[in-house]
Short mmCIF file of C-alpha atoms in Angstrom, two decimals:
data_model
loop_
_atom_site.label_atom_id
_atom_site.label_comp_id
_atom_site.label_asym_id
_atom_site.label_seq_id
_atom_site.Cartn_x
_atom_site.Cartn_y
_atom_site.Cartn_z
CA MET A 1 149.89 -162.28 -72.43
CA ALA A 2 149.71 -159.14 -74.58
CA ASP A 3 146.33 -157.61 -75.28
CA GLU A 4 144.68 -158.48 -78.57
CA VAL A 5 143.19 -155.29 -79.99
CA ILE A 6 141.35 -155.42 -83.30
CA LEU A 7 139.67 -152.40 -84.88
CA LEU A 8 137.01 -153.05 -87.50
CA ASP A 9 137.13 -149.94 -89.61
CA PHE A 10 136.47 -148.35 -92.99
CA TRP A 11 139.03 -145.73 -94.01
CA PRO A 12 136.81 -142.69 -94.87
CA SER A 13 134.66 -143.14 -91.74
CA LEU A 14 134.77 -140.19 -89.33
CA PHE A 15 133.83 -142.61 -86.57
CA GLY A 16 136.61 -145.07 -87.35
CA MET A 17 139.15 -142.21 -87.34
CA ARG A 18 138.12 -141.30 -83.79
CA ALA A 19 138.94 -144.78 -82.54
CA LYS A 20 142.31 -144.83 -84.37
CA ILE A 21 143.32 -141.42 -82.98
CA ALA A 22 142.41 -142.46 -79.42
CA LEU A 23 144.32 -145.76 -79.70
CA ARG A 24 147.36 -143.92 -81.07
CA GLU A 25 147.16 -141.22 -78.38
CA LYS A 26 147.38 -144.02 -75.82
CA GLY A 27 150.12 -145.86 -77.69
CA VAL A 28 148.04 -149.02 -78.07
CA ASP A 29 149.14 -151.45 -80.79
CA PHE A 30 146.14 -152.60 -82.76
CA ASP A 31 145.23 -154.72 -85.74
CA PRO A 32 143.17 -152.58 -88.15
CA ARG A 33 140.78 -154.62 -90.27
CA VAL A 34 139.31 -152.74 -93.19
CA GLU A 35 135.67 -153.64 -93.70
CA ASP A 36 133.75 -153.45 -96.95
CA PRO A 37 130.43 -151.71 -96.05
CA TRP A 38 128.76 -153.45 -99.00
CA ASN A 39 129.99 -156.89 -97.94
CA LYS A 40 130.30 -157.01 -94.19
CA SER A 41 132.54 -159.57 -92.55
CA PRO A 42 131.21 -162.30 -90.28
CA LEU A 43 133.29 -160.75 -87.46
CA LEU A 44 131.50 -157.38 -87.85
CA LEU A 45 128.06 -159.01 -87.91
CA GLU A 46 128.98 -161.07 -84.87
CA THR A 47 130.50 -158.23 -82.82
CA ASN A 48 127.93 -155.54 -83.67
CA PRO A 49 124.74 -157.52 -84.35
CA VAL A 50 122.49 -154.58 -83.42
CA HIS A 51 123.76 -151.84 -85.73
CA LYS A 52 126.09 -153.89 -87.98
CA LYS A 53 128.32 -150.84 -88.34
CA ILE A 54 131.98 -149.99 -87.95
CA PRO A 55 133.90 -149.05 -85.93
CA VAL A 56 134.01 -151.97 -83.55
CA LEU A 57 136.90 -152.33 -81.13
CA VAL A 58 137.46 -155.96 -80.18
CA HIS A 59 139.62 -156.12 -77.05
CA ASN A 60 140.62 -159.64 -76.02
CA GLY A 61 137.52 -160.95 -77.80
CA LYS A 62 135.12 -158.46 -76.21
CA PRO A 63 133.49 -155.97 -78.60
CA VAL A 64 132.87 -152.29 -77.94
CA CYS A 65 130.63 -150.39 -80.42
CA GLU A 66 129.78 -146.75 -81.20
CA SER A 67 132.72 -144.42 -81.69
CA LEU A 68 132.34 -142.09 -78.70
CA ILE A 69 131.76 -145.07 -76.44
CA ILE A 70 134.90 -146.67 -77.90
CA VAL A 71 136.94 -143.51 -77.23
CA GLN A 72 135.71 -143.43 -73.61
CA TYR A 73 136.50 -147.15 -73.25
CA ILE A 74 140.02 -146.57 -74.57
CA ASP A 75 140.44 -143.65 -72.18
CA GLU A 76 139.29 -145.74 -69.21
CA THR A 77 141.37 -148.79 -70.17
CA TRP A 78 144.78 -147.48 -71.23
CA GLY A 79 147.23 -144.72 -70.35
CA PRO A 80 145.72 -143.01 -67.29
CA GLU A 81 148.77 -140.70 -67.37
CA SER A 82 147.48 -139.13 -70.62
CA PRO A 83 143.71 -138.87 -70.15
CA LEU A 84 141.45 -137.72 -72.97
CA LEU A 85 138.56 -136.78 -70.69
CA PRO A 86 139.12 -134.31 -67.85
CA SER A 87 138.97 -135.65 -64.29
CA ASP A 88 136.56 -133.01 -62.94
CA PRO A 89 132.93 -134.26 -63.34
CA HIS A 90 131.67 -130.88 -64.58
CA GLU A 91 134.46 -130.58 -67.15
CA ARG A 92 133.79 -134.18 -68.21
CA ALA A 93 130.10 -133.37 -68.69
CA ARG A 94 131.09 -130.33 -70.74
CA ALA A 95 133.40 -132.41 -72.95
CA ARG A 96 130.67 -135.02 -73.42
CA PHE A 97 128.22 -132.25 -74.37
CA TRP A 98 130.46 -130.92 -77.14
CA ALA A 99 131.33 -134.38 -78.48
CA ASP A 100 127.59 -135.07 -78.59
CA TYR A 101 127.13 -131.76 -80.41
CA VAL A 102 129.62 -132.93 -83.05
CA ASP A 103 127.68 -136.22 -83.37
CA LYS A 104 124.46 -134.26 -83.92
CA MET A 105 126.18 -132.37 -86.79
CA ILE A 106 127.05 -135.52 -88.74
CA PRO A 107 123.65 -135.84 -90.48
CA VAL A 108 124.09 -132.24 -91.66
CA VAL A 109 127.57 -133.10 -93.01
CA ARG A 110 126.05 -136.04 -94.87
CA ALA A 111 123.27 -133.82 -96.25
CA VAL A 112 125.82 -131.30 -97.59
CA CYS A 113 127.57 -134.13 -99.45
CA ALA A 114 124.39 -135.75 -100.74
CA SER A 115 122.35 -132.71 -101.83
CA ALA A 116 122.56 -130.15 -104.63
CA GLY A 117 121.11 -126.76 -105.59
CA GLU A 118 118.88 -124.91 -103.15
CA ALA A 119 118.61 -127.82 -100.73
CA GLN A 120 122.40 -127.87 -100.52
CA GLU A 121 122.50 -124.14 -99.82
CA VAL A 122 120.17 -124.63 -96.86
CA VAL A 123 122.15 -127.46 -95.29
CA THR A 124 125.47 -125.77 -96.00
CA LYS A 125 124.24 -122.72 -94.08
CA GLU A 126 123.24 -125.01 -91.19
CA TYR A 127 126.63 -126.76 -91.34
CA ILE A 128 128.56 -123.46 -91.22
CA GLU A 129 126.39 -122.26 -88.32
CA GLY A 130 127.32 -125.46 -86.47
CA LEU A 131 131.01 -124.93 -87.14
CA ASN A 132 130.72 -121.38 -85.83
CA VAL A 133 129.11 -122.59 -82.61
CA LEU A 134 132.09 -124.94 -82.22
CA GLN A 135 134.51 -122.16 -83.04
CA GLY A 136 132.84 -120.05 -80.34
CA GLU A 137 133.35 -122.84 -77.81
CA LEU A 138 137.01 -123.20 -78.88
CA GLY A 139 137.57 -119.47 -78.38
CA ASN A 140 141.24 -118.65 -77.97
CA LYS A 141 142.16 -122.03 -76.50
CA ALA A 142 144.70 -124.29 -78.18
CA TYR A 143 142.35 -127.28 -77.89
CA PHE A 144 138.71 -127.63 -76.84
CA GLY A 145 139.68 -128.67 -73.33
CA GLY A 146 142.38 -126.00 -72.95
CA ASP A 147 146.09 -126.70 -73.39
CA ARG A 148 145.73 -130.46 -73.80
CA PHE A 149 144.44 -132.41 -76.82
CA GLY A 150 141.40 -134.31 -75.57
CA TYR A 151 138.00 -135.92 -76.07
CA VAL A 152 136.26 -133.13 -78.04
CA ASP A 153 139.28 -132.75 -80.31
CA VAL A 154 139.23 -136.51 -81.01
CA SER A 155 135.53 -136.35 -81.80
CA LEU A 156 135.76 -133.42 -84.23
CA ILE A 157 139.17 -133.56 -85.96
CA PRO A 158 138.24 -136.45 -88.34
CA LEU A 159 135.91 -134.01 -90.11
CA TYR A 160 138.98 -132.06 -91.24
CA SER A 161 139.74 -134.83 -93.74
CA TRP A 162 136.34 -134.13 -95.32
CA PHE A 163 136.76 -130.33 -95.51
CA PHE A 164 138.07 -130.47 -99.11
CA ALA A 165 135.21 -132.73 -100.25
CA LEU A 166 132.63 -130.49 -98.56
CA GLU A 167 134.12 -127.31 -100.01
CA THR A 168 134.44 -128.72 -103.50
CA SER A 169 130.91 -130.05 -103.60
CA SER A 170 129.24 -127.02 -102.05
CA GLY A 171 131.44 -124.05 -103.00
CA PHE A 172 132.48 -122.39 -99.74
CA SER A 173 135.72 -121.98 -97.85
CA HIS A 174 136.27 -123.25 -94.30
CA GLU A 175 139.21 -120.86 -94.05
CA GLU A 176 136.91 -117.90 -94.75
CA GLU A 177 133.98 -119.13 -92.69
CA CYS A 178 135.81 -120.31 -89.58
CA PRO A 179 139.52 -119.45 -89.68
CA LYS A 180 140.16 -120.17 -86.00
CA LEU A 181 138.74 -123.66 -86.34
CA VAL A 182 141.01 -124.29 -89.35
CA GLY A 183 143.92 -123.09 -87.22
CA TRP A 184 142.92 -125.57 -84.52
CA ALA A 185 142.68 -128.36 -87.12
CA LYS A 186 146.18 -127.62 -88.41
CA ARG A 187 147.45 -127.69 -84.83
CA CYS A 188 145.84 -131.11 -84.29
CA MET A 189 147.37 -132.38 -87.54
CA GLN A 190 150.83 -131.82 -86.05
CA ARG A 191 150.11 -134.75 -83.72
CA GLU A 192 151.25 -138.09 -85.07
CA SER A 193 148.08 -139.76 -83.74
CA VAL A 194 145.95 -137.48 -85.92
CA ALA A 195 148.19 -137.25 -89.02
CA LYS A 196 148.42 -141.05 -89.19
CA SER A 197 144.66 -141.56 -88.76
CA LEU A 198 143.24 -139.06 -91.25
CA PRO A 199 143.09 -140.07 -94.92
CA ASP A 200 144.21 -137.91 -97.85
CA PRO A 201 141.51 -135.25 -98.54
CA GLN A 202 141.67 -135.87 -102.31
CA LYS A 203 141.05 -139.57 -101.72
CA VAL A 204 138.07 -138.69 -99.51
CA TYR A 205 136.70 -136.43 -102.25
CA ASP A 206 137.05 -139.22 -104.85
CA PHE A 207 135.31 -141.60 -102.47
CA MET A 208 132.44 -139.13 -102.05
CA LEU A 209 131.96 -138.90 -105.82
CA GLU A 210 132.00 -142.67 -106.12
CA LEU A 211 129.47 -142.95 -103.27
CA LYS A 212 127.14 -140.45 -104.96
CA LYS A 213 127.25 -142.51 -108.15
CA LYS A 214 126.46 -145.69 -106.20
CA ILE A 215 123.49 -144.01 -104.47
CA GLN A 216 122.16 -142.56 -107.76
CA ALA A 217 122.45 -145.97 -109.43
CA GLN A 218 120.31 -147.60 -106.74
CA MET B 1 127.47 -124.83 -47.45
CA ALA B 2 124.89 -127.20 -48.90
CA ASP B 3 124.84 -127.84 -52.62
CA GLU B 4 122.33 -125.89 -54.67
CA VAL B 5 120.78 -128.28 -57.18
CA ILE B 6 118.17 -127.00 -59.62
CA LEU B 7 116.54 -129.16 -62.27
CA LEU B 8 114.91 -127.38 -65.22
CA ASP B 9 112.30 -129.86 -66.33
CA PHE B 10 108.98 -130.39 -68.10
CA TRP B 11 106.85 -133.13 -66.56
CA PRO B 12 106.04 -135.38 -69.59
CA SER B 13 109.67 -135.32 -70.81
CA LEU B 14 111.34 -138.73 -70.89
CA PHE B 15 114.67 -136.93 -70.60
CA GLY B 16 113.65 -134.93 -67.53
CA MET B 17 112.41 -138.13 -65.83
CA ARG B 18 115.88 -139.69 -66.25
CA ALA B 19 117.49 -136.82 -64.34
CA LYS B 20 114.89 -136.97 -61.55
CA ILE B 21 115.27 -140.75 -61.14
CA ALA B 22 119.08 -140.48 -60.96
CA LEU B 23 118.92 -137.65 -58.40
CA ARG B 24 116.45 -139.63 -56.27
CA GLU B 25 118.54 -142.82 -56.55
CA LYS B 26 121.43 -140.83 -55.09
CA GLY B 27 119.28 -139.14 -52.44
CA VAL B 28 120.08 -135.65 -53.73
CA ASP B 29 117.68 -132.89 -52.69
CA PHE B 30 116.83 -130.73 -55.66
CA ASP B 31 114.67 -127.81 -56.65
CA PRO B 32 112.55 -128.85 -59.66
CA ARG B 33 111.59 -125.92 -61.87
CA VAL B 34 108.86 -126.71 -64.37
CA GLU B 35 109.54 -125.03 -67.68
CA ASP B 36 106.96 -124.04 -70.27
CA PRO B 37 108.37 -125.29 -73.62
CA TRP B 38 106.38 -122.59 -75.40
CA ASN B 39 107.68 -119.79 -73.21
CA LYS B 40 111.16 -120.69 -72.04
CA SER B 41 112.58 -119.09 -68.92
CA PRO B 42 115.63 -116.80 -69.01
CA LEU B 43 117.43 -119.36 -66.82
CA LEU B 44 116.89 -122.11 -69.42
CA LEU B 45 118.08 -119.91 -72.28
CA GLU B 46 121.10 -118.88 -70.24
CA THR B 47 122.08 -122.37 -69.05
CA ASN B 48 121.45 -124.23 -72.34
CA PRO B 49 122.06 -121.56 -75.01
CA VAL B 50 122.97 -124.17 -77.65
CA HIS B 51 119.92 -126.45 -77.61
CA LYS B 52 117.57 -124.37 -75.40
CA LYS B 53 116.04 -127.62 -74.14
CA ILE B 54 115.25 -129.22 -70.81
CA PRO B 55 116.47 -130.98 -68.77
CA VAL B 56 119.24 -128.81 -67.43
CA LEU B 57 120.83 -129.60 -64.08
CA VAL B 58 122.27 -126.51 -62.46
CA HIS B 59 124.66 -127.54 -59.69
CA ASN B 60 126.03 -124.64 -57.66
CA GLY B 61 125.45 -122.38 -60.65
CA LYS B 62 127.12 -124.66 -63.19
CA PRO B 63 124.83 -126.12 -65.86
CA VAL B 64 124.91 -129.69 -67.21
CA CYS B 65 122.81 -130.43 -70.32
CA GLU B 66 121.62 -133.55 -72.19
CA SER B 67 119.90 -136.22 -70.12
CA LEU B 68 122.39 -139.08 -70.38
CA ILE B 69 125.26 -136.68 -69.70
CA ILE B 70 123.34 -135.41 -66.66
CA VAL B 71 122.82 -138.98 -65.38
CA GLN B 72 126.55 -139.72 -65.77
CA TYR B 73 127.36 -136.41 -64.03
CA ILE B 74 125.06 -137.30 -61.14
CA ASP B 75 126.67 -140.75 -60.94
CA GLU B 76 130.18 -139.27 -60.86
CA THR B 77 129.28 -136.53 -58.36
CA TRP B 78 127.12 -138.16 -55.70
CA GLY B 79 126.79 -141.48 -53.86
CA PRO B 80 129.75 -143.57 -55.03
CA GLU B 81 128.41 -146.33 -52.74
CA SER B 82 125.39 -146.76 -55.05
CA PRO B 83 126.80 -146.42 -58.58
CA LEU B 84 124.52 -146.39 -61.61
CA LEU B 85 127.26 -147.28 -64.07
CA PRO B 86 129.33 -150.44 -63.53
CA SER B 87 132.99 -150.00 -62.55
CA ASP B 88 134.40 -152.37 -65.19
CA PRO B 89 135.24 -150.42 -68.40
CA HIS B 90 133.77 -153.08 -70.68
CA GLU B 91 130.54 -153.27 -68.69
CA ARG B 92 130.39 -149.44 -68.67
CA ALA B 93 130.78 -149.40 -72.46
CA ARG B 94 128.01 -151.97 -72.72
CA ALA B 95 125.70 -149.88 -70.50
CA ARG B 96 126.48 -146.77 -72.56
CA PHE B 97 125.73 -148.71 -75.75
CA TRP B 98 122.24 -149.70 -74.57
CA ALA B 99 121.41 -146.26 -73.19
CA ASP B 100 122.43 -144.86 -76.58
CA TYR B 101 120.21 -147.48 -78.24
CA VAL B 102 117.28 -146.18 -76.17
CA ASP B 103 118.12 -142.62 -77.26
CA LYS B 104 118.10 -143.72 -80.90
CA MET B 105 114.57 -145.14 -80.38
CA ILE B 106 113.08 -141.84 -79.19
CA PRO B 107 112.44 -140.45 -82.73
CA VAL B 108 110.51 -143.66 -83.44
CA VAL B 109 108.47 -143.18 -80.25
CA ARG B 110 107.66 -139.62 -81.38
CA ALA B 111 106.72 -140.88 -84.84
CA VAL B 112 104.27 -143.43 -83.36
CA CYS B 113 102.58 -140.60 -81.43
CA ALA B 114 102.53 -138.15 -84.31
CA SER B 115 101.49 -140.38 -87.23
CA ALA B 116 98.30 -142.18 -88.27
CA GLY B 117 97.12 -144.88 -90.67
CA GLU B 118 99.66 -146.82 -92.70
CA ALA B 119 102.59 -144.59 -91.70
CA GLN B 120 101.78 -145.32 -88.07
CA GLU B 121 101.70 -149.06 -88.75
CA VAL B 122 105.23 -148.87 -90.19
CA VAL B 123 106.72 -146.93 -87.27
CA THR B 124 104.82 -149.00 -84.70
CA LYS B 125 106.40 -152.14 -86.19
CA GLU B 126 109.81 -150.49 -85.94
CA TYR B 127 109.09 -149.44 -82.34
CA ILE B 128 108.05 -152.97 -81.32
CA GLU B 129 111.16 -154.40 -83.00
CA GLY B 130 113.25 -151.99 -80.95
CA LEU B 131 111.53 -153.04 -77.74
CA ASN B 132 112.16 -156.68 -78.60
CA VAL B 133 115.87 -156.01 -79.10
CA LEU B 134 115.89 -154.42 -75.63
CA GLN B 135 113.92 -157.36 -74.21
CA GLY B 136 116.54 -159.70 -75.71
CA GLU B 137 119.30 -157.76 -73.99
CA LEU B 138 117.37 -157.86 -70.70
CA GLY B 139 117.01 -161.63 -70.97
CA ASN B 140 116.26 -163.20 -67.61
CA LYS B 141 118.04 -160.57 -65.58
CA ALA B 142 116.17 -158.48 -63.00
CA TYR B 143 117.65 -155.26 -64.43
CA PHE B 144 119.68 -154.50 -67.53
CA GLY B 145 122.94 -154.54 -65.60
CA GLY B 146 122.07 -157.68 -63.63
CA ASP B 147 120.81 -157.62 -60.05
CA ARG B 148 121.19 -153.88 -59.55
CA PHE B 149 119.09 -151.05 -60.95
CA GLY B 150 121.44 -148.95 -63.08
CA TYR B 151 122.18 -146.66 -66.00
CA VAL B 152 120.25 -148.50 -68.77
CA ASP B 153 117.24 -148.88 -66.50
CA VAL B 154 117.31 -145.14 -65.77
CA SER B 155 117.52 -144.38 -69.48
CA LEU B 156 114.59 -146.61 -70.50
CA ILE B 157 112.08 -146.70 -67.64
CA PRO B 158 110.63 -143.21 -68.33
CA LEU B 159 109.12 -144.63 -71.52
CA TYR B 160 106.85 -146.80 -69.35
CA SER B 161 104.81 -143.68 -68.51
CA TRP B 162 104.11 -143.29 -72.24
CA PHE B 163 103.10 -146.95 -72.83
CA PHE B 164 99.37 -146.18 -72.35
CA ALA B 165 99.52 -143.20 -74.73
CA LEU B 166 101.38 -145.25 -77.36
CA GLU B 167 98.99 -148.21 -77.06
CA THR B 168 95.89 -146.07 -77.18
CA SER B 169 97.01 -144.11 -80.19
CA SER B 170 98.34 -147.05 -82.18
CA GLY B 171 96.27 -150.07 -81.04
CA PHE B 172 98.74 -152.64 -79.75
CA SER B 173 99.58 -154.09 -76.37
CA HIS B 174 103.02 -153.89 -74.77
CA GLU B 175 102.02 -156.79 -72.52
CA GLU B 176 101.41 -158.98 -75.58
CA GLU B 177 104.40 -157.75 -77.59
CA CYS B 178 107.06 -157.77 -74.89
CA PRO B 179 105.79 -159.25 -71.62
CA LYS B 180 109.24 -159.58 -70.03
CA LEU B 181 109.96 -155.92 -70.58
CA VAL B 182 106.64 -155.02 -68.95
CA GLY B 183 107.62 -157.25 -66.01
CA TRP B 184 110.92 -155.37 -65.76
CA ALA B 185 109.06 -152.01 -65.86
CA LYS B 186 106.74 -153.09 -63.02
CA ARG B 187 109.82 -154.14 -61.03
CA CYS B 188 111.40 -150.71 -61.60
CA MET B 189 108.16 -149.01 -60.54
CA GLN B 190 108.55 -150.57 -57.09
CA ARG B 191 111.47 -148.21 -56.52
CA GLU B 192 110.54 -144.92 -54.94
CA SER B 193 112.96 -143.06 -57.23
CA VAL B 194 111.03 -144.28 -60.27
CA ALA B 195 107.47 -144.17 -58.91
CA LYS B 196 107.97 -140.55 -57.78
CA SER B 197 109.48 -139.46 -61.12
CA LEU B 198 107.02 -140.96 -63.61
CA PRO B 199 103.79 -139.04 -64.32
CA ASP B 200 100.33 -140.60 -64.44
CA PRO B 201 99.89 -142.43 -67.82
CA GLN B 202 96.40 -140.95 -68.32
CA LYS B 203 97.85 -137.45 -67.87
CA VAL B 204 100.58 -138.27 -70.42
CA TYR B 205 97.92 -139.47 -72.87
CA ASP B 206 95.90 -136.25 -72.41
CA PHE B 207 99.09 -134.25 -72.94
CA MET B 208 99.80 -136.16 -76.17
CA LEU B 209 96.30 -135.35 -77.52
CA GLU B 210 96.76 -131.69 -76.62
CA LEU B 211 100.17 -131.66 -78.30
CA LYS B 212 98.73 -133.17 -81.50
CA LYS B 213 96.08 -130.44 -81.57
CA LYS B 214 98.75 -127.76 -81.13
CA ILE B 215 100.85 -129.21 -83.96
CA GLN B 216 97.84 -129.52 -86.29
CA ALA B 217 96.84 -125.90 -85.56
CA GLN B 218 100.30 -124.64 -86.56
#
């Protein structure tokens, strides 16, 4: 019997994109179910009763939650010939460190989108500093792990679809601030797994504006 | 040549305790170096230049940072006959989910220690809710993973050394609020790896009072 793989997702979610990229890297057919964050499905509430958040990967009825845990699960379950995490324990730990670093930047990304004026200047500075730390780790490598697209790339590349929204709302240029990182992002976008999983930047920007209105109306 | 294993640590740190328990579970000899958080050593700044935080495990000169990443590194590097993480990918994902849940509770733990009055009541309620979610996951099992002490146990048990400090500062009883979890903690404490790695609760409480004074003076 073929595997049943369902992904509970919401299209602008950086976390959902990670799961989609990993599944596509491994060539896993899956059934994407778009959730409405303001009207969660019974399946989402049942499969992630603790956090009630997407993404949730439901594999043959068994749920896996939290995006980086999902990516590791996908890596351990499918396609051992094309691993996302390196096999050496120290290199694995290093990849996990940088993926965790990306996770720790997400609240700053949210703050850049949600703030304005001086407060936005402060968080934008922090955000750009974070990108520069990542750019330093990338160095002159093609991907974070070296020559192969891997775990850290999967964890960070979704943010590229938000670059336009971030720039437009806060008035800076990723290309000017971290050109090597933009080069890396363009390289990642040449992969079908990534190109198919990242939404249109204009659509993300429109979503961000709509979200701001919703939050202000509350 | 024998491995050189150094652990940069600070005794009341929940994160440092995780690393010590995992090393002791695996029977790894290590050189514990107590750091002063207010006067960090050159070795700490060199091995964790991004976060500049303990714990750092330095194995034959190579650093590993972030406690849960360190525990996974230890599990992948030593003692495959006594694994901390389960071998089944779905069970591994589940263990990672709950360890991550514990990590997400730490800011609430800090808030209980640092706050007072009504604000403290609010965060204490949130803390106790979190413990009850964990108690629900534990159920009637001996350990979080079943019969064997493992990854989730390592991630959570350090908090037991802070129970007295939390109770004394916020006026509630863990025994009353989550008796099964206290039973689990006492079971874990029977293990040498845990008993040797957790500091005296009275000493933790005194440290917390000292820390509050330092923060207020700033």
